[in-house]
Amino acid sequence: MAPTNKVLITTPWPTEAVDTMRTHFEVEVHEGPLPMPAEVWQAALRDFDAIAPTVIDHLPPSVYAQAGRRTRILGNFGVGFNHIDIDAARNSGLVVTNTPGVLTDATADQSMGLLLAVARGISLGDWHVRDGQWTGWSPTDRLGTQVTGKTLGIIGFGRIGQAMARRAHFGFGMQIVFHNRSRIETAVAQGLGAQQLESVEAVLKVADFVSLHCPGGAETRHLINADRLNQMQPHAFLINTARGDVVDEDALVDALQAGTIAGAGLDVFAEEPRVHPGLLGLTNCVLNPHLGSATLETRTAMGLKVVENLVAFFKGDSPPDAL
Ligand code: 8YV
């Protein structure tokens, strides 16, 4: 019988996904400390045929260069892969896969949820009720901003950006404008009530809400900086479920404090799990602990997608989500 390939999961997954992995491979799950320390990575690269990291793993450079490496594939649990040096991996003969598609809806739901929460004071209202700060209904109490019928600007019109547009347009009657690096077919955009604009600035100028759905990494670092925050309308809100460093957090704190923009709904931060201290004291932002894909169904599907990629790879086929 052929020897079973060994897989290391760096951060515990939902049970069904781990159990499925075990039906194909000899599996170990690293339970902690999290993220997996560099010395554990070093040993893992010698001992495992495949490693399945997540967004919290900032892979030590030795991953790509280690002599005597047994690992041939990294099956990333997540669609974003800015924590992996894809070029270095490729150059060293390491295959990398991700999990597109299965987390689109969960992430778009979360983006819409943050948009509603910050516009309508849902999160702040919850605090106030628990804290005994609600003294009774009044016509002028905690007035938020109407969402229905407003203009949503989307930066990055891939799967998740389009799913956000669908929710906002068909669910809330919003007009959609977006910016995307490549041209989106007019029929696709029109089907979502959306119009592609030539620049990020053009979107920022007209949007009542701006939602970020572009990939992270060097190309989009600080895409939303002080200058661009200034181009937003003072009543506009910024929603980020993409990656924390797409936004210059110092500039965002300044803008939220000065009223340059009205508020923000943030699911991701530049140095997770650290949150910029300036954000913590502000009541015009809603802060979530990177929950974009956090449903049991979605996290299970993400794990199953990693399994599918590893199974294809070890069968000698090309994995469906190779990067
Ligand atoms: C994932 C995400 O949960 O898939 C992504 O890129 O941002 C998240 O929603 C996380 O990355 C897990 O690795």
Coordinates of C-alpha atoms and ligand atoms in Angstrom, one line a residue:
M1 CA 0.0 0.0 0.0
A2 CA 1.3 3.5 -0.9
P3 CA 2.4 5.4 2.2
T4 CA -0.2 8.0 3.3
N5 CA 0.8 11.6 2.9
K6 CA 1.1 13.6 6.0
V7 CA -0.8 16.9 6.4
L8 CA -0.4 19.5 9.1
I9 CA -3.2 21.9 9.9
T10 CA -1.7 25.0 11.6
T11 CA -4.9 26.2 13.4
P12 CA -7.8 24.1 14.4
W13 CA -10.7 23.9 11.9
P14 CA -14.4 22.8 12.3
T15 CA -14.6 19.1 13.0
E16 CA -16.3 18.0 9.8
A17 CA -13.5 19.4 7.7
V18 CA -10.7 17.9 9.8
D19 CA -12.5 14.5 9.8
T20 CA -12.8 14.6 6.0
M21 CA -9.1 15.4 5.7
R22 CA -8.4 12.4 7.9
T23 CA -10.2 10.1 5.5
H24 CA -7.5 11.0 2.9
F25 CA -4.3 11.7 4.8
E26 CA -2.5 11.2 8.1
V27 CA -3.4 14.5 9.8
E28 CA -2.0 16.5 12.7
V29 CA -3.6 19.6 14.0
H30 CA -1.4 22.2 15.7
E31 CA -3.5 23.3 18.7
G32 CA -1.3 26.1 19.9
P33 CA 0.5 28.3 20.7
L34 CA -1.1 30.3 17.8
P35 CA 0.2 31.4 15.4
M36 CA 2.5 28.5 14.9
P37 CA 6.0 29.5 16.1
A38 CA 8.9 29.6 13.6
E39 CA 10.6 26.5 15.1
V40 CA 7.4 24.5 14.7
W41 CA 7.3 25.6 11.1
Q42 CA 10.9 24.4 10.6
A43 CA 10.2 21.0 12.0
A44 CA 6.9 20.8 10.0
L45 CA 8.6 21.5 6.7
R46 CA 10.8 18.4 7.4
D47 CA 8.0 16.2 8.5
F48 CA 4.9 16.9 6.5
D49 CA 4.0 16.6 2.8
A50 CA 1.5 19.4 3.0
I51 CA 0.8 22.2 5.4
A52 CA -2.5 24.1 5.6
P53 CA -2.0 27.6 7.0
T54 CA -4.5 30.4 7.6
V55 CA -4.3 34.2 7.5
I56 CA -2.7 34.3 11.0
D57 CA 0.4 32.5 9.8
H58 CA 3.1 34.9 8.8
L59 CA 5.3 32.3 7.2
P60 CA 9.0 32.6 8.1
P61 CA 11.2 33.1 5.0
S62 CA 12.8 29.7 5.8
V63 CA 9.6 28.1 4.4
Y64 CA 10.7 28.9 0.9
A65 CA 14.4 28.0 1.3
Q66 CA 14.6 25.3 3.9
A67 CA 17.1 22.5 2.9
G68 CA 15.7 19.0 3.2
R69 CA 12.1 20.3 2.9
R70 CA 9.5 17.5 2.6
T71 CA 6.5 19.9 2.2
R72 CA 5.4 20.2 -1.4
I73 CA 2.2 22.1 -1.1
L74 CA 0.6 24.8 1.1
G75 CA -3.2 24.5 1.1
N76 CA -4.2 27.9 2.4
F77 CA -7.5 28.0 4.4
G78 CA -8.8 31.3 3.1
V79 CA -9.1 33.2 -0.2
G80 CA -6.7 36.0 0.7
F81 CA -3.0 35.0 0.5
N82 CA -1.1 38.2 1.2
H83 CA 0.6 36.4 4.1
I84 CA 2.3 34.0 1.7
D85 CA 5.1 35.1 -0.7
I86 CA 3.7 33.5 -3.8
D87 CA 6.8 34.2 -6.0
A88 CA 9.2 32.8 -3.4
A89 CA 7.0 29.7 -3.1
R90 CA 6.8 29.2 -6.8
N91 CA 10.6 29.7 -7.2
S92 CA 11.2 27.1 -4.6
G93 CA 8.9 24.6 -6.2
L94 CA 6.2 24.9 -3.5
V95 CA 2.6 24.8 -4.8
V96 CA 0.1 27.1 -3.1
T97 CA -3.7 26.9 -3.2
N98 CA -6.5 29.0 -1.7
T99 CA -10.3 28.6 -1.2
P100 CA -12.1 31.0 -3.6
G101 CA -15.9 30.9 -4.0
V102 CA -17.0 29.2 -0.8
L103 CA -16.7 32.3 1.4
T104 CA -18.2 34.9 -1.0
D105 CA -21.7 35.0 0.5
A106 CA -20.6 34.9 4.1
T107 CA -18.2 37.8 3.6
A108 CA -20.7 39.9 1.6
D109 CA -23.2 39.3 4.4
Q110 CA -20.7 40.5 6.9
S111 CA -19.9 43.6 4.9
M112 CA -23.6 44.5 4.6
G113 CA -24.0 43.8 8.3
L114 CA -21.2 46.2 9.2
L115 CA -22.7 48.8 6.8
L116 CA -26.1 48.6 8.5
A117 CA -24.6 48.5 12.0
V118 CA -22.6 51.6 11.6
A119 CA -25.2 53.6 9.6
R120 CA -28.0 52.7 12.1
G121 CA -26.1 52.7 15.3
I122 CA -26.9 49.0 15.9
S123 CA -23.7 48.2 17.7
L124 CA -23.6 51.4 19.7
G125 CA -27.3 51.0 20.6
D126 CA -26.6 47.5 21.9
W127 CA -23.8 48.9 24.2
H128 CA -26.1 51.6 25.4
V129 CA -28.9 49.2 26.3
R130 CA -26.6 46.9 28.2
D131 CA -25.0 49.8 29.9
G132 CA -28.3 51.3 31.2
Q133 CA -27.8 54.4 29.0
W134 CA -31.2 54.1 27.3
T135 CA -33.7 56.2 29.2
G136 CA -36.6 55.9 26.7
W137 CA -37.8 56.4 23.2
S138 CA -37.6 59.8 21.7
P139 CA -38.1 61.2 18.1
T140 CA -34.6 62.6 18.1
D141 CA -32.8 59.8 19.9
R142 CA -29.6 58.4 18.2
L143 CA -30.6 59.3 14.7
G144 CA -28.7 57.3 12.1
T145 CA -28.4 57.5 8.4
Q146 CA -30.8 55.9 5.9
V147 CA -29.3 53.1 3.9
T148 CA -32.0 52.3 1.4
G149 CA -31.7 54.2 -1.9
K150 CA -28.2 55.6 -1.3
T151 CA -25.1 55.2 -3.4
L152 CA -22.6 52.4 -2.6
G153 CA -19.1 52.6 -4.0
I154 CA -17.3 49.3 -4.2
I155 CA -13.5 49.1 -4.6
G156 CA -12.6 45.7 -6.1
F157 CA -15.4 44.1 -8.1
G158 CA -14.4 40.4 -7.9
R159 CA -16.7 37.7 -6.5
I160 CA -17.2 39.3 -3.0
G161 CA -17.5 42.9 -4.4
Q162 CA -20.2 41.6 -6.8
A163 CA -22.0 39.7 -4.1
M164 CA -22.0 42.9 -2.0
A165 CA -23.5 44.8 -5.0
R166 CA -26.2 42.2 -5.4
R167 CA -27.3 42.6 -1.7
A168 CA -27.1 46.4 -1.8
H169 CA -28.9 46.8 -5.1
F170 CA -31.6 44.2 -4.9
G171 CA -32.0 44.2 -1.1
F172 CA -31.7 47.9 -0.4
G173 CA -32.4 49.7 -3.7
M174 CA -28.9 51.2 -3.7
Q175 CA -27.1 52.6 -6.8
I176 CA -23.8 50.9 -7.2
V177 CA -20.6 52.5 -8.6
F178 CA -17.3 50.6 -8.5
H179 CA -13.7 50.7 -9.4
N180 CA -11.9 47.6 -10.6
R181 CA -8.4 47.2 -12.0
S182 CA -9.6 45.4 -15.1
R183 CA -12.8 46.1 -17.1
I184 CA -15.9 44.3 -16.0
E185 CA -18.3 43.3 -18.8
T186 CA -21.0 45.8 -19.1
A187 CA -23.7 43.1 -19.0
V188 CA -22.3 41.8 -15.6
A189 CA -22.2 45.3 -14.2
Q190 CA -25.7 46.3 -15.5
G191 CA -27.1 43.1 -14.1
L192 CA -26.1 44.3 -10.7
G193 CA -27.3 47.9 -11.2
A194 CA -23.7 48.9 -11.2
Q195 CA -21.5 51.3 -13.1
Q196 CA -17.7 51.0 -13.4
L197 CA -15.9 54.3 -12.9
E198 CA -12.4 55.1 -14.1
S199 CA -10.7 55.8 -10.8
V200 CA -10.9 55.1 -7.1
E201 CA -11.3 58.9 -6.6
A202 CA -14.3 59.0 -8.9
V203 CA -16.0 56.4 -6.7
L204 CA -15.1 58.1 -3.4
K205 CA -16.5 61.4 -4.5
V206 CA -20.0 60.2 -5.2
A207 CA -20.5 57.3 -2.7
D208 CA -22.5 57.6 0.5
F209 CA -20.9 54.3 1.5
V210 CA -17.6 52.8 0.3
S211 CA -16.9 49.1 0.7
L212 CA -13.5 47.6 0.1
H213 CA -13.2 44.2 -1.6
C214 CA -9.8 44.3 -3.2
P215 CA -7.0 41.9 -2.4
G216 CA -4.4 42.8 0.2
G217 CA -0.7 43.0 -0.4
A218 CA 1.9 45.5 -1.6
E219 CA -0.2 46.8 -4.5
T220 CA -3.1 47.9 -2.4
R221 CA -1.3 48.9 0.8
H222 CA -2.7 52.2 2.0
L223 CA -4.9 52.5 -1.1
I224 CA -7.2 54.5 1.2
N225 CA -4.9 57.1 2.6
A226 CA -5.4 60.6 4.0
D227 CA -5.7 62.1 0.6
R228 CA -8.4 59.6 -0.5
L229 CA -10.3 59.9 2.8
N230 CA -10.5 63.6 2.1
Q231 CA -12.1 62.9 -1.3
M232 CA -15.0 61.1 0.5
Q233 CA -18.1 63.0 1.4
P234 CA -18.4 64.1 5.0
H235 CA -21.5 62.0 5.5
A236 CA -20.0 58.9 4.0
F237 CA -19.0 55.7 5.7
L238 CA -16.1 53.3 5.0
I239 CA -16.6 49.5 5.3
N240 CA -13.5 47.2 5.2
T241 CA -13.8 43.4 5.1
A242 CA -10.8 43.1 2.8
R243 CA -7.4 43.5 4.5
G244 CA -6.5 46.0 7.3
D245 CA -3.5 47.5 5.6
V246 CA -5.5 48.6 2.5
V247 CA -6.4 51.5 4.8
D248 CA -3.8 53.8 6.4
E249 CA -5.2 53.4 10.0
D250 CA -3.5 56.6 11.3
A251 CA -5.2 58.6 8.6
L252 CA -8.5 56.8 9.2
V253 CA -8.4 57.6 13.0
D254 CA -7.7 61.3 12.1
A255 CA -10.6 61.3 9.6
L256 CA -13.0 59.8 12.0
Q257 CA -12.0 62.2 14.8
A258 CA -12.2 65.2 12.6
G259 CA -15.4 64.3 10.9
T260 CA -13.8 64.1 7.5
I261 CA -16.0 61.0 7.0
A262 CA -19.0 60.0 9.1
G263 CA -18.0 56.5 10.3
A264 CA -16.4 53.2 9.5
G265 CA -17.3 49.5 9.8
L266 CA -14.1 47.5 10.1
D267 CA -13.6 43.7 10.2
V268 CA -9.9 43.7 9.5
F269 CA -6.9 45.5 10.9
A270 CA -3.3 46.1 9.8
E271 CA -1.7 44.2 12.7
E272 CA -4.3 41.7 13.8
P273 CA -5.2 41.0 16.6
R274 CA -3.9 44.4 17.7
V275 CA -6.3 47.1 16.9
H276 CA -5.2 50.7 16.5
P277 CA -5.7 52.3 19.9
G278 CA -7.2 55.4 18.3
L279 CA -10.1 53.4 16.9
L280 CA -11.0 51.9 20.3
G281 CA -12.4 55.1 21.8
L282 CA -14.4 56.2 18.8
T283 CA -18.1 55.7 18.7
N284 CA -18.5 56.3 15.0
C285 CA -16.9 53.0 14.1
V286 CA -17.9 49.4 14.5
L287 CA -15.1 47.0 15.1
N288 CA -15.3 43.2 14.4
P289 CA -12.7 40.6 15.0
H290 CA -12.1 39.4 11.4
L291 CA -15.4 37.5 11.1
G292 CA -15.9 37.8 7.3
S293 CA -16.1 34.1 6.7
A294 CA -17.0 33.1 10.2
T295 CA -20.0 30.8 9.8
L296 CA -19.9 27.1 10.6
E297 CA -21.1 26.3 7.1
T298 CA -18.5 28.5 5.4
R299 CA -15.5 27.6 7.5
T300 CA -16.4 23.9 7.0
A301 CA -16.6 24.5 3.2
M302 CA -13.3 26.3 3.3
G303 CA -11.7 23.2 5.0
L304 CA -13.3 20.9 2.4
K305 CA -11.9 23.0 -0.4
V306 CA -8.4 22.6 1.1
V307 CA -9.0 18.8 1.2
E308 CA -10.1 18.9 -2.5
N309 CA -6.9 20.7 -3.5
L310 CA -4.6 18.4 -1.6
V311 CA -6.3 15.3 -2.9
A312 CA -6.0 16.5 -6.5
F313 CA -2.3 17.4 -5.9
F314 CA -1.3 14.1 -4.4
K315 CA -3.2 12.2 -7.2
G316 CA -0.9 14.0 -9.6
D317 CA -3.7 16.3 -11.0
S318 CA -3.4 20.1 -10.9
P319 CA -5.2 21.4 -7.9
P320 CA -8.3 23.4 -8.8
D321 CA -7.3 26.5 -6.9
A322 CA -3.5 26.6 -7.5
L323 CA -2.2 30.2 -7.4
Ligands
8YV1 C1 -10.6 33.9 6.3 C2 -10.3 35.9 4.8 O1 -11.4 33.4 7.3 O2 -10.3 34.1 3.3 C3 -9.9 35.2 3.6 O3 -9.1 35.8 2.9 O4 -10.1 37.0 5.0 C4 -11.0 35.2 5.9 O5 -12.4 35.5 5.9 C5 -9.2 33.9 6.7 O6 -8.4 34.4 5.7 C6 -8.8 32.5 7.0 O7 -7.5 32.1 6.6

